[in-house]
Structure formats: C-alpha cells, structure tokens
C-alpha cells in the first residue's frame, strides 16, 4: 500500500507513518524498504489498478485522469499492436462502464483501420499525425488554422 500511496515526505518519515497506520511496532529503514520494493511483481500493480478503476467507474458518471491500462514491452512490439491489445482489455473488462472513451495517441498510431475500429465501437480519438498523413491533413496544414472537424468516409 505504501508503494502506491503518494509519497510527499521523506521516505523514512513515510515508512514510519505507514507502520504506525497499520499498527506495526517494528521498525524498517528506507534502505530495507527500497530493497524489498525490488521484489514486488508488476502484476500486483496491474491488478490493483484494474480493480480501483472498475470500482471508481461503478460509482461515478464522469471520467477522471486515470491510467486504464499500461504495459511495458519490448521495443520490437509496434505501438498500434500495443494499443489494440490495451483497447481490447479496456473494452472487455468494461472499465468505461458504458461511457464513451476518448483515446489520445501520439505519432506512430494513425491508420484508417485503427480509427474506423474505434469509431465503430462508439469511442472518440485524437491522434497527432504527420503533416502529410493524407490529403485532408495536408489541406488543414495549408489553411493555417488551429482546428477543424474532418470526417473520413469508410472504404
């Protein structure tokens, strides 16, 4: 619990406060805490985050700034493949609880197939893309405006 708590004071003070909170009468150094932390499995954090997000969205009607899914993977795995896996996880676990999701993506993600899939499932997206991504984007860049709503027909 201490690892996922927002630590604002020194680590030694936070460790002592946490031990008091759980009524533990033992004492641990910050070095012992740091060493023990190295043995934690990432899967525990994934499970805790999923449970927290699911619980949160059961009792609220609005979105907050939560990480719904995160994954560390080899750089040989493509961004789009990672996104599609995470998108499926979010949708299959009902993390959005029937709400429309807004997915923000950086360069390297844009593809018509990806956009179509998100749109057909009723979600929204914003993707930063290269100036030459397609003809509509090229026109937008030439117009030198800040924003524009563009619809792309499905093929």
Short mmCIF file of C-alpha atoms in Angstrom, two decimals:
data_model
loop_
_atom_site.label_atom_id
_atom_site.label_comp_id
_atom_site.label_asym_id
_atom_site.label_seq_id
_atom_site.Cartn_x
_atom_site.Cartn_y
_atom_site.Cartn_z
CA UNK A 1 0.00 0.00 0.00
CA UNK A 2 2.82 2.38 0.79
CA UNK A 3 4.25 1.88 -2.71
CA UNK A 4 1.06 3.12 -4.42
CA UNK A 5 0.43 5.90 -1.90
CA UNK A 6 1.56 9.31 -2.98
CA UNK A 7 4.79 9.92 -1.06
CA UNK A 8 5.21 13.60 -0.19
CA UNK A 9 7.56 13.49 2.76
CA UNK A 10 10.92 11.79 3.05
CA UNK A 11 10.84 8.04 2.53
CA UNK A 12 11.91 7.30 6.11
CA UNK A 13 9.11 9.50 7.50
CA UNK A 14 6.54 7.91 5.15
CA UNK A 15 7.65 4.40 6.17
CA UNK A 16 7.31 5.26 9.87
CA UNK A 17 3.88 6.86 9.35
CA UNK A 18 2.70 3.84 7.38
CA UNK A 19 3.89 1.42 10.07
CA UNK A 20 2.01 3.48 12.67
CA UNK A 21 -1.10 3.44 10.48
CA UNK A 22 -1.15 -0.35 10.29
CA UNK A 23 -0.23 -0.66 13.98
CA UNK A 24 3.08 -2.36 13.27
CA UNK A 25 5.52 -1.94 16.13
CA UNK A 26 8.57 -2.95 14.13
CA UNK A 27 10.95 -0.51 12.52
CA UNK A 28 12.33 -0.56 8.99
CA UNK A 29 14.91 1.64 7.33
CA UNK A 30 14.36 3.31 3.96
CA UNK A 31 17.12 1.05 2.60
CA UNK A 32 15.18 -2.05 3.72
CA UNK A 33 12.04 -0.64 2.09
CA UNK A 34 13.89 0.06 -1.16
CA UNK A 35 15.42 -3.42 -1.18
CA UNK A 36 12.06 -5.10 -0.52
CA UNK A 37 10.42 -2.99 -3.23
CA UNK A 38 12.67 -4.60 -5.85
CA UNK A 39 10.97 -7.94 -5.19
CA UNK A 40 7.46 -6.69 -5.97
CA UNK A 41 5.77 -8.12 -9.03
CA UNK A 42 4.35 -5.64 -11.54
CA UNK A 43 1.25 -7.84 -11.88
CA UNK A 44 0.08 -6.77 -8.43
CA UNK A 45 0.01 -3.14 -9.58
CA UNK A 46 -1.88 -4.07 -12.75
CA UNK A 47 -4.48 -5.96 -10.70
CA UNK A 48 -4.81 -3.17 -8.13
CA UNK A 49 -5.18 -0.51 -10.82
CA UNK A 50 -7.82 -2.53 -12.70
CA UNK A 51 -9.80 -3.13 -9.52
CA UNK A 52 -9.57 0.52 -8.49
CA UNK A 53 -10.66 1.83 -11.89
CA UNK A 54 -13.56 -0.64 -12.14
CA UNK A 55 -14.75 0.30 -8.65
CA UNK A 56 -14.39 4.02 -9.31
CA UNK A 57 -16.42 3.99 -12.53
CA UNK A 58 -19.21 1.95 -10.93
CA UNK A 59 -19.97 4.86 -8.64
CA UNK A 60 -19.33 7.92 -10.81
CA UNK A 61 -20.72 9.26 -14.07
CA UNK A 62 -17.66 11.16 -15.31
CA UNK A 63 -14.10 10.42 -16.46
CA UNK A 64 -11.02 11.37 -14.49
CA UNK A 65 -7.33 11.24 -15.33
CA UNK A 66 -6.76 7.56 -14.57
CA UNK A 67 -4.46 5.18 -16.32
CA UNK A 68 -6.82 2.46 -17.50
CA UNK A 69 -4.15 0.22 -18.92
CA UNK A 70 -0.36 0.31 -19.05
CA UNK A 71 2.20 -2.13 -20.28
CA UNK A 72 5.96 -2.34 -20.58
CA UNK A 73 7.00 -4.31 -23.62
CA UNK A 74 9.98 -4.78 -25.92
CA UNK A 75 10.56 -2.01 -28.44
CA UNK A 76 10.12 -4.60 -31.20
CA UNK A 77 6.39 -4.66 -30.49
CA UNK A 78 4.62 -1.95 -32.50
CA UNK A 79 2.66 0.92 -30.99
CA UNK A 80 -0.52 0.03 -32.85
CA UNK A 81 -0.38 -3.60 -31.73
CA UNK A 82 0.07 -2.45 -28.11
CA UNK A 83 -2.82 -0.01 -28.41
CA UNK A 84 -5.12 -2.63 -29.88
CA UNK A 85 -4.30 -5.05 -27.05
CA UNK A 86 -4.92 -2.40 -24.42
CA UNK A 87 -8.08 -1.17 -26.14
CA UNK A 88 -9.44 -4.73 -26.11
CA UNK A 89 -8.53 -5.08 -22.41
CA UNK A 90 -10.31 -1.86 -21.52
CA UNK A 91 -13.39 -2.80 -23.51
CA UNK A 92 -13.52 -6.45 -22.39
CA UNK A 93 -13.21 -5.56 -18.70
CA UNK A 94 -15.91 -2.88 -19.03
CA UNK A 95 -13.59 -0.33 -17.45
CA UNK A 96 -15.51 2.50 -19.10
CA UNK A 97 -18.79 1.14 -17.72
CA UNK A 98 -20.72 2.02 -20.87
CA UNK A 99 -19.22 5.51 -21.21
CA UNK A 100 -17.65 6.86 -24.38
CA UNK A 101 -13.88 6.73 -24.20
CA UNK A 102 -11.59 9.41 -25.56
CA UNK A 103 -8.27 7.94 -26.64
CA UNK A 104 -5.30 10.27 -27.11
CA UNK A 105 -2.45 8.97 -29.23
CA UNK A 106 0.86 10.31 -30.46
CA UNK A 107 2.52 9.97 -33.85
CA UNK A 108 3.04 6.43 -35.00
CA UNK A 109 -0.55 5.40 -34.34
CA UNK A 110 -2.56 6.85 -37.22
CA UNK A 111 -4.15 4.32 -39.52
CA UNK A 112 -7.56 4.29 -41.12
CA UNK A 113 -8.23 0.78 -39.81
CA UNK A 114 -7.50 1.81 -36.24
CA UNK A 115 -9.63 4.96 -36.47
CA UNK A 116 -12.51 3.07 -38.06
CA UNK A 117 -12.41 0.39 -35.36
CA UNK A 118 -12.52 2.94 -32.54
CA UNK A 119 -15.29 4.92 -34.23
CA UNK A 120 -17.45 1.86 -34.94
CA UNK A 121 -17.30 0.95 -31.24
CA UNK A 122 -18.64 4.38 -30.33
CA UNK A 123 -15.46 5.84 -28.88
CA UNK A 124 -13.64 9.03 -29.84
CA UNK A 125 -9.98 9.66 -30.55
CA UNK A 126 -7.40 12.36 -31.12
CA UNK A 127 -4.25 11.31 -32.94
CA UNK A 128 -1.28 13.53 -33.69
CA UNK A 129 -0.10 12.75 -37.19
CA UNK A 130 2.45 13.87 -39.73
CA UNK A 131 1.56 16.84 -41.94
CA UNK A 132 1.47 14.56 -44.98
CA UNK A 133 -0.69 11.79 -43.45
CA UNK A 134 -3.43 12.19 -46.08
CA UNK A 135 -4.99 14.82 -48.35
CA UNK A 136 -7.33 16.19 -45.66
CA UNK A 137 -4.45 16.74 -43.25
CA UNK A 138 -2.37 18.38 -45.99
CA UNK A 139 -5.28 20.79 -46.67
CA UNK A 140 -5.61 21.54 -42.97
CA UNK A 141 -1.91 22.40 -42.70
CA UNK A 142 -2.13 24.71 -45.72
CA UNK A 143 -5.15 26.53 -44.27
CA UNK A 144 -3.03 27.57 -41.25
CA UNK A 145 -5.92 27.30 -38.76
CA UNK A 146 -5.96 25.92 -35.24
CA UNK A 147 -8.72 23.34 -35.51
CA UNK A 148 -11.17 21.78 -37.92
CA UNK A 149 -13.64 18.90 -37.78
CA UNK A 150 -12.93 16.40 -40.55
CA UNK A 151 -14.92 13.26 -41.36
CA UNK A 152 -13.36 10.39 -43.25
CA UNK A 153 -15.64 8.02 -45.14
CA UNK A 154 -15.06 4.30 -44.59
CA UNK A 155 -13.89 2.29 -47.56
#
